[in-house]
Amino acid sequence: MSAHIHAEQPALTKNQSLVYDALTRSKAPLSAYAILDGVREHGIRAPLQVYRALDKLLEMGLVHRLESLNSFVACSNSECEARETIVFAICEKCSKVSELADDRLEAQLNALASADHFSVHAATVELRGFCKQCRPTG
Amino acid sequence: MSAHIHAEQPALTKNQSLVYDALTRSKAPLSAYAILDGVREHGIRAPLQVYRALDKLLEMGLVHRLESLNSFVACSNSECEARETIVFAICEKCSKVSELADDRLEAQLNALASADHFSVHAATVELRGFCKQCRPTG
DNA sequence: TCTGTTGTGTTACACTATAACGTATGCAAT
DNA sequence: ATTGCATACGTTATAGTGTAACACAACAGA
């Protein structure tokens, strides 16, 4: 196995590093403009600079986009690049995001799609709820 | 069973009807502003009028929001209100959206979340790919 | 009738994302 | 080395998505 984490990626450029670091430091997902606010002091001034860096980071798999929040998170799962389907569990109280992966779920989704003669290229799966720490019961 | 389709809903108001009809007529998902363009001739002039109607229609379950497209579709599945998880299969060629539902998938998602001690309130599942008619093989 | 709730209409604004343009940097091939 | 190309950068302007705040209208129930 020797699972390597995001290996063989080209080095990050200055803007990409700034954006990636901002996301890594944050405990919660950040919008592109929230990222911008965080990197202004480092010389980035325009939204486009952030979006361009994000595009590359998304390509490399270092960052994920949460469609239901219009926000971005640094990848926290060393295995995620091996999969086409990642499940994001988004806590509505503390905003923490967990990445879950499961081969059976992916198979299930593909089976469901196949039954409808639909061929899947990409899947977005985002769960809203409470994380372990924030659940009413504790 | 006697599956009833969206029964016991309050009657739609004028604006709600206009927005719902626009979505029903459309073969593809519509953005709020695309809906607005479609109902201007009927007296709706401002985005907020559309968003307010959409909010109610979403509450009633007559309309779904596609997070990955920032767009809306009229519900096409008589069973969907009985479920908390609907899978949307979005064709990237013809834009057609199918609603798929599957108890096993829902169970699978809940199991996956439970393993992480996450309690699910809502789920977004959107598949991108090609529908039966648009697949390369036909 | 009074009152609360829901829906409506309007203006203004905030947030999210991209188009279009030009410049700079690095690297490969001659 | 210089030419040529690809990639990244910086800036301005603009497009697309979504709400805040305020006022008025319609209607139901006490």
Tab-separated table of C-alpha atoms (C1' of nucleotides) in Angstrom:
chain	number	residue	atom	x	y	z
A	1	MET	CA	0.000	0.000	0.000
A	2	SER	CA	2.456	2.640	1.214
A	3	ALA	CA	-0.178	5.296	1.067
A	4	HIS	CA	1.429	8.501	0.061
A	5	ILE	CA	-0.363	11.748	0.638
A	6	HIS	CA	-0.830	13.841	-2.458
A	7	ALA	CA	2.543	12.883	-3.858
A	8	GLU	CA	3.947	13.868	-7.191
A	9	GLN	CA	2.219	17.202	-7.244
A	10	PRO	CA	4.009	20.165	-8.751
A	11	ALA	CA	5.253	22.617	-6.167
A	12	LEU	CA	2.761	25.290	-5.267
A	13	THR	CA	3.205	28.800	-6.521
A	14	LYS	CA	3.191	31.717	-4.133
A	15	ASN	CA	-0.503	32.470	-4.483
A	16	GLN	CA	-1.453	28.833	-4.352
A	17	SER	CA	0.525	28.432	-1.133
A	18	LEU	CA	-1.081	31.462	0.437
A	19	VAL	CA	-4.563	30.224	-0.374
A	20	TYR	CA	-3.807	26.678	0.671
A	21	ASP	CA	-2.280	27.806	3.959
A	22	ALA	CA	-5.290	29.969	4.703
A	23	LEU	CA	-7.547	26.957	4.231
A	24	THR	CA	-5.291	24.703	6.256
A	25	ARG	CA	-5.250	27.113	9.161
A	26	SER	CA	-9.033	27.427	9.198
A	27	LYS	CA	-11.105	24.978	11.166
A	28	ALA	CA	-14.167	25.737	9.065
A	29	PRO	CA	-14.768	25.984	5.313
A	30	LEU	CA	-13.972	29.366	3.838
A	31	SER	CA	-15.612	31.245	1.012
A	32	ALA	CA	-13.355	32.635	-1.674
A	33	TYR	CA	-13.847	36.115	-0.269
A	34	ALA	CA	-13.099	34.986	3.262
A	35	ILE	CA	-9.862	33.538	1.908
A	36	LEU	CA	-9.192	36.828	0.177
A	37	ASP	CA	-9.568	38.674	3.458
A	38	GLY	CA	-7.054	36.300	4.999
A	39	VAL	CA	-4.387	36.818	2.375
A	40	ARG	CA	-4.694	40.508	1.654
A	41	GLU	CA	-1.842	41.237	4.001
A	42	HIS	CA	0.309	38.959	1.861
A	43	GLY	CA	-0.255	40.909	-1.314
A	44	ILE	CA	-3.242	39.256	-2.894
A	45	ARG	CA	-5.787	41.920	-3.723
A	46	ALA	CA	-8.312	40.592	-6.214
A	47	PRO	CA	-10.878	37.784	-6.158
A	48	LEU	CA	-9.522	36.401	-9.388
A	49	GLN	CA	-6.172	35.700	-7.822
A	50	VAL	CA	-7.914	33.579	-5.225
A	51	TYR	CA	-10.162	31.804	-7.703
A	52	ARG	CA	-7.228	30.961	-9.951
A	53	ALA	CA	-5.286	29.478	-7.075
A	54	LEU	CA	-8.361	27.552	-5.973
A	55	ASP	CA	-8.845	26.140	-9.473
A	56	LYS	CA	-5.367	24.662	-9.425
A	57	LEU	CA	-5.649	23.385	-5.880
A	58	LEU	CA	-8.938	21.713	-6.780
A	59	GLU	CA	-7.298	20.099	-9.799
A	60	MET	CA	-4.491	18.786	-7.624
A	61	GLY	CA	-6.986	17.432	-5.120
A	62	LEU	CA	-5.549	19.460	-2.272
A	63	VAL	CA	-8.765	21.378	-1.828
A	64	HIS	CA	-12.434	20.503	-2.096
A	65	ARG	CA	-15.381	22.648	-2.904
A	66	LEU	CA	-18.548	22.375	-0.847
A	67	GLU	CA	-21.361	23.119	-3.239
A	68	SER	CA	-23.970	23.583	-0.575
A	69	LEU	CA	-21.917	26.287	1.125
A	70	ASN	CA	-20.164	27.902	-1.829
A	71	SER	CA	-17.032	27.336	0.193
A	72	PHE	CA	-13.759	25.479	0.173
A	73	VAL	CA	-11.827	23.205	2.529
A	74	ALA	CA	-8.336	21.789	2.533
A	75	CYS	CA	-8.388	18.062	1.936
A	76	SER	CA	-8.105	16.206	5.194
A	77	ASN	CA	-8.140	12.660	3.908
A	78	SER	CA	-5.057	11.017	2.550
A	79	GLU	CA	-7.095	8.485	0.609
A	80	CYS	CA	-9.464	10.823	-1.080
A	81	GLU	CA	-7.624	11.176	-4.316
A	82	ALA	CA	-8.040	7.480	-4.939
A	83	ARG	CA	-11.800	7.897	-5.100
A	84	GLU	CA	-14.291	9.642	-7.266
A	85	THR	CA	-16.873	9.975	-4.541
A	86	ILE	CA	-16.265	11.671	-1.218
A	87	VAL	CA	-18.930	12.271	1.368
A	88	PHE	CA	-18.686	15.516	3.273
A	89	ALA	CA	-20.293	15.618	6.697
A	90	ILE	CA	-20.841	19.255	7.565
A	91	CYS	CA	-21.649	20.135	11.160
A	92	GLU	CA	-24.292	22.844	11.324
A	93	LYS	CA	-23.209	23.894	14.785
A	94	CYS	CA	-19.420	24.062	14.697
A	95	SER	CA	-18.947	24.023	10.905
A	96	LYS	CA	-16.415	21.227	11.078
A	97	VAL	CA	-16.275	19.128	7.931
A	98	SER	CA	-15.358	15.451	7.899
A	99	GLU	CA	-14.516	13.559	4.770
A	100	LEU	CA	-15.989	10.105	4.696
A	101	ALA	CA	-15.310	7.494	2.068
A	102	ASP	CA	-16.885	4.163	1.441
A	103	ASP	CA	-16.581	1.820	-1.478
A	104	ARG	CA	-20.007	0.358	-0.874
A	105	LEU	CA	-21.634	3.756	-1.057
A	106	GLU	CA	-19.904	4.468	-4.306
A	107	ALA	CA	-21.037	1.117	-5.655
A	108	GLN	CA	-24.547	1.831	-4.468
A	109	LEU	CA	-24.631	5.155	-6.234
A	110	ASN	CA	-23.332	3.639	-9.426
A	111	ALA	CA	-25.896	0.858	-9.226
A	112	LEU	CA	-28.684	3.349	-8.701
A	113	ALA	CA	-27.511	5.376	-11.669
A	114	SER	CA	-27.081	2.302	-13.846
A	115	ALA	CA	-30.643	1.265	-13.178
A	116	ASP	CA	-31.613	4.517	-14.840
A	117	HIS	CA	-29.033	4.023	-17.617
A	118	PHE	CA	-27.140	7.031	-16.333
A	119	SER	CA	-23.346	7.070	-16.479
A	120	VAL	CA	-21.742	8.989	-13.617
A	121	HIS	CA	-18.761	11.262	-14.108
A	122	ALA	CA	-18.741	12.990	-10.771
A	123	ALA	CA	-20.740	12.951	-7.585
A	124	THR	CA	-21.469	15.553	-4.951
A	125	VAL	CA	-22.503	14.165	-1.574
A	126	GLU	CA	-22.876	16.562	1.312
A	127	LEU	CA	-24.506	15.744	4.626
A	128	ARG	CA	-25.751	18.371	7.060
A	129	GLY	CA	-26.181	17.621	10.707
A	130	PHE	CA	-24.325	17.494	13.988
A	131	CYS	CA	-20.896	16.088	14.546
A	132	LYS	CA	-19.943	13.895	17.464
A	133	GLN	CA	-19.060	16.835	19.695
A	134	CYS	CA	-22.143	18.856	18.844
A	135	ARG	CA	-24.839	16.203	19.034
A	136	PRO	CA	-27.480	16.846	21.692
A	137	THR	CA	-26.572	13.625	23.457
A	138	GLY	CA	-22.905	14.530	23.400
B	1	MET	CA	-49.864	2.808	0.082
B	2	SER	CA	-52.211	4.964	-2.014
B	3	ALA	CA	-49.405	7.259	-2.924
B	4	HIS	CA	-50.768	10.728	-3.154
B	5	ILE	CA	-48.813	13.388	-4.931
B	6	HIS	CA	-48.065	16.435	-2.810
B	7	ALA	CA	-51.465	16.370	-1.216
B	8	GLU	CA	-52.721	18.610	1.511
B	9	GLN	CA	-50.674	21.562	0.420
B	10	PRO	CA	-52.099	25.034	0.717
B	11	ALA	CA	-53.119	26.522	-2.601
B	12	LEU	CA	-50.393	28.413	-4.358
B	13	THR	CA	-50.413	32.170	-4.434
B	14	LYS	CA	-50.148	34.043	-7.701
B	15	ASN	CA	-46.386	34.463	-7.584
B	16	GLN	CA	-45.843	30.918	-6.413
B	17	SER	CA	-47.930	29.629	-9.312
B	18	LEU	CA	-46.064	31.716	-11.822
B	19	VAL	CA	-42.707	30.469	-10.589
B	20	TYR	CA	-43.877	26.882	-10.316
B	21	ASP	CA	-45.364	26.946	-13.799
B	22	ALA	CA	-42.159	28.355	-15.222
B	23	LEU	CA	-40.234	25.472	-13.689
B	24	THR	CA	-42.785	22.930	-14.819
B	25	ARG	CA	-42.629	24.147	-18.392
B	26	SER	CA	-38.847	23.995	-18.488
B	27	LYS	CA	-37.102	20.783	-19.436
B	28	ALA	CA	-33.908	21.902	-17.693
B	29	PRO	CA	-33.204	23.381	-14.268
B	30	LEU	CA	-33.581	27.149	-14.094
B	31	SER	CA	-31.668	29.701	-12.094
B	32	ALA	CA	-33.673	32.200	-10.102
B	33	TYR	CA	-32.837	34.882	-12.633
B	34	ALA	CA	-33.815	32.656	-15.544
B	35	ILE	CA	-37.144	32.156	-13.805
B	36	LEU	CA	-37.406	35.903	-13.361
B	37	ASP	CA	-36.927	36.415	-17.088
B	38	GLY	CA	-39.717	33.941	-17.708
B	39	VAL	CA	-42.236	35.645	-15.477
B	40	ARG	CA	-41.517	39.304	-16.117
B	41	GLU	CA	-44.340	39.463	-18.597
B	42	HIS	CA	-46.657	38.317	-15.822
B	43	GLY	CA	-45.795	41.192	-13.541
B	44	ILE	CA	-42.949	39.892	-11.414
B	45	ARG	CA	-40.118	42.380	-11.552
B	46	ALA	CA	-37.690	41.761	-8.729
B	47	PRO	CA	-35.450	38.832	-7.781
B	48	LEU	CA	-36.867	38.831	-4.275
B	49	GLN	CA	-40.319	38.005	-5.528
B	50	VAL	CA	-38.897	34.924	-7.194
B	51	TYR	CA	-36.791	33.893	-4.207
B	52	ARG	CA	-39.718	34.230	-1.849
B	53	ALA	CA	-41.899	32.072	-4.041
B	54	LEU	CA	-39.082	29.533	-4.348
B	55	ASP	CA	-38.666	29.397	-0.569
B	56	LYS	CA	-42.273	28.403	-0.122
B	57	LEU	CA	-42.239	25.938	-2.999
B	58	LEU	CA	-39.121	24.331	-1.532
B	59	GLU	CA	-40.827	24.075	1.859
B	60	MET	CA	-43.819	22.400	0.240
B	61	GLY	CA	-41.568	19.994	-1.592
B	62	LEU	CA	-42.876	21.037	-4.989
B	63	VAL	CA	-39.472	22.301	-6.047
B	64	HIS	CA	-35.914	21.166	-5.429
B	65	ARG	CA	-32.728	23.141	-5.384
B	66	LEU	CA	-29.683	21.811	-7.189
B	67	GLU	CA	-26.737	23.048	-5.175
B	68	SER	CA	-24.163	22.246	-7.779
B	69	LEU	CA	-25.962	24.373	-10.359
B	70	ASN	CA	-27.447	27.120	-8.206
B	71	SER	CA	-30.672	26.208	-9.934
B	72	PHE	CA	-34.117	24.848	-9.304
B	73	VAL	CA	-36.347	22.113	-10.715
B	74	ALA	CA	-39.966	21.192	-10.262
B	75	CYS	CA	-40.304	17.938	-8.381
B	76	SER	CA	-40.875	15.084	-10.781
B	77	ASN	CA	-41.168	12.232	-8.309
B	78	SER	CA	-44.380	11.513	-6.532
B	79	GLU	CA	-42.578	9.635	-3.768
B	80	CYS	CA	-39.945	12.153	-2.967
B	81	GLU	CA	-41.643	13.819	-0.084
B	82	ALA	CA	-41.601	10.571	1.824
B	83	ARG	CA	-37.815	10.605	1.867
B	84	GLU	CA	-35.109	12.731	3.301
B	85	THR	CA	-32.581	11.787	0.661
B	86	ILE	CA	-33.094	12.246	-3.047
B	87	VAL	CA	-30.448	11.591	-5.638
B	88	PHE	CA	-30.385	13.952	-8.581
B	89	ALA	CA	-28.862	12.657	-11.794
B	90	ILE	CA	-27.963	15.666	-13.896
B	91	CYS	CA	-27.135	15.137	-17.544
B	92	GLU	CA	-24.238	17.302	-18.623
B	93	LYS	CA	-25.289	17.164	-22.245
B	94	CYS	CA	-29.033	17.760	-22.294
B	95	SER	CA	-29.422	19.115	-18.730
B	96	LYS	CA	-32.229	16.732	-17.944
B	97	VAL	CA	-32.519	15.912	-14.253
B	98	SER	CA	-33.819	12.626	-12.928
B	99	GLU	CA	-34.775	12.067	-9.343
B	100	LEU	CA	-33.687	8.721	-8.020
B	101	ALA	CA	-34.572	7.325	-4.652
B	102	ASP	CA	-33.357	4.270	-2.868
B	103	ASP	CA	-33.867	3.163	0.697
B	104	ARG	CA	-30.612	1.229	0.711
B	105	LEU	CA	-28.627	4.281	-0.289
B	106	GLU	CA	-30.214	6.283	2.459
B	107	ALA	CA	-29.408	3.542	4.944
B	108	GLN	CA	-25.872	3.391	3.643
B	109	LEU	CA	-25.401	7.115	4.098
B	110	ASN	CA	-26.792	6.978	7.593
B	111	ALA	CA	-24.552	4.057	8.454
B	112	LEU	CA	-21.524	5.877	7.132
B	113	ALA	CA	-22.403	8.946	9.157
B	114	SER	CA	-23.124	6.930	12.271
B	115	ALA	CA	-19.709	5.338	12.106
B	116	ASP	CA	-18.370	8.850	12.502
B	117	HIS	CA	-20.942	9.671	15.215
B	118	PHE	CA	-22.521	12.187	12.896
B	119	SER	CA	-26.292	12.667	12.935
B	120	VAL	CA	-27.725	13.596	9.545
B	121	HIS	CA	-30.452	16.207	9.146
B	122	ALA	CA	-30.328	16.621	5.411
B	123	ALA	CA	-28.403	15.242	2.496
B	124	THR	CA	-27.433	16.628	-0.872
B	125	VAL	CA	-26.623	14.019	-3.503
B	126	GLU	CA	-26.052	15.180	-7.057
B	127	LEU	CA	-24.610	13.072	-9.838
B	128	ARG	CA	-23.168	14.513	-13.022
B	129	GLY	CA	-22.880	12.467	-16.138
B	130	PHE	CA	-24.816	11.390	-19.193
B	131	CYS	CA	-28.396	10.242	-19.259
B	132	LYS	CA	-29.635	7.266	-21.242
B	133	GLN	CA	-30.256	9.293	-24.389
B	134	CYS	CA	-26.947	11.161	-24.255
B	135	ARG	CA	-24.547	8.340	-23.461
B	136	PRO	CA	-21.928	7.708	-26.139
B	137	THR	CA	-23.231	4.191	-26.670
B	138	GLY	CA	-26.759	5.477	-27.017
C	1	DT	C1'	-62.969	46.003	14.363
C	2	DC	C1'	-58.705	45.068	15.882
C	3	DT	C1'	-54.789	42.461	15.320
C	4	DG	C1'	-51.530	39.213	13.820
C	5	DT	C1'	-49.893	36.624	9.960
C	6	DT	C1'	-48.735	36.038	5.336
C	7	DG	C1'	-47.959	37.739	0.873
C	8	DT	C1'	-46.564	41.540	-2.082
C	9	DG	C1'	-43.680	45.393	-4.286
C	10	DT	C1'	-39.612	48.248	-4.351
C	11	DT	C1'	-34.934	49.990	-3.601
C	12	DA	C1'	-30.679	49.152	-2.359
C	13	DC	C1'	-27.071	46.261	-1.329
C	14	DA	C1'	-23.962	42.084	-0.323
C	15	DC	C1'	-21.890	37.999	-1.860
C	16	DT	C1'	-20.058	34.839	-5.562
C	17	DA	C1'	-17.696	34.332	-9.879
C	18	DT	C1'	-15.719	35.425	-14.464
C	19	DA	C1'	-14.251	38.260	-18.866
C	20	DA	C1'	-10.792	40.712	-20.935
C	21	DC	C1'	-6.571	42.747	-20.990
C	22	DG	C1'	-1.697	43.167	-20.330
C	23	DT	C1'	2.725	41.805	-17.951
C	24	DA	C1'	6.109	38.641	-15.995
C	25	DT	C1'	8.401	34.363	-15.352
C	26	DG	C1'	10.291	30.033	-16.485
C	27	DC	C1'	11.600	26.523	-19.506
C	28	DA	C1'	12.455	23.975	-23.954
C	29	DA	C1'	14.404	23.857	-28.539
C	30	DT	C1'	17.041	25.600	-31.719
D	1	DA	C1'	21.345	33.456	-26.094
D	2	DT	C1'	17.243	34.193	-27.989
D	3	DT	C1'	13.143	32.811	-29.673
D	4	DG	C1'	8.829	30.786	-28.648
D	5	DC	C1'	5.481	28.944	-25.765
D	6	DA	C1'	3.027	27.826	-21.566
D	7	DT	C1'	1.889	29.172	-17.173
D	8	DA	C1'	1.254	32.370	-13.561
D	9	DC	C1'	0.383	37.051	-12.096
D	10	DG	C1'	-2.049	41.740	-11.522
D	11	DT	C1'	-5.826	44.878	-12.501
D	12	DT	C1'	-10.297	46.697	-13.877
D	13	DA	C1'	-14.697	45.954	-14.894
D	14	DT	C1'	-18.703	43.298	-15.020
D	15	DA	C1'	-21.912	39.284	-14.650
D	16	DG	C1'	-24.575	36.262	-11.777
D	17	DT	C1'	-26.637	34.910	-7.209
D	18	DG	C1'	-28.952	36.116	-3.004
D	19	DT	C1'	-30.753	39.305	1.096
D	20	DA	C1'	-31.815	43.418	4.111
D	21	DA	C1'	-34.965	46.787	5.106
D	22	DC	C1'	-39.065	49.105	4.564
D	23	DA	C1'	-43.899	49.893	3.335
D	24	DC	C1'	-48.347	48.317	1.865
D	25	DA	C1'	-52.228	44.821	0.916
D	26	DA	C1'	-55.124	40.839	1.844
D	27	DC	C1'	-57.068	37.958	4.957
D	28	DA	C1'	-58.307	35.081	9.155
D	29	DG	C1'	-59.618	34.785	13.848
D	30	DA	C1'	-60.672	36.833	18.549
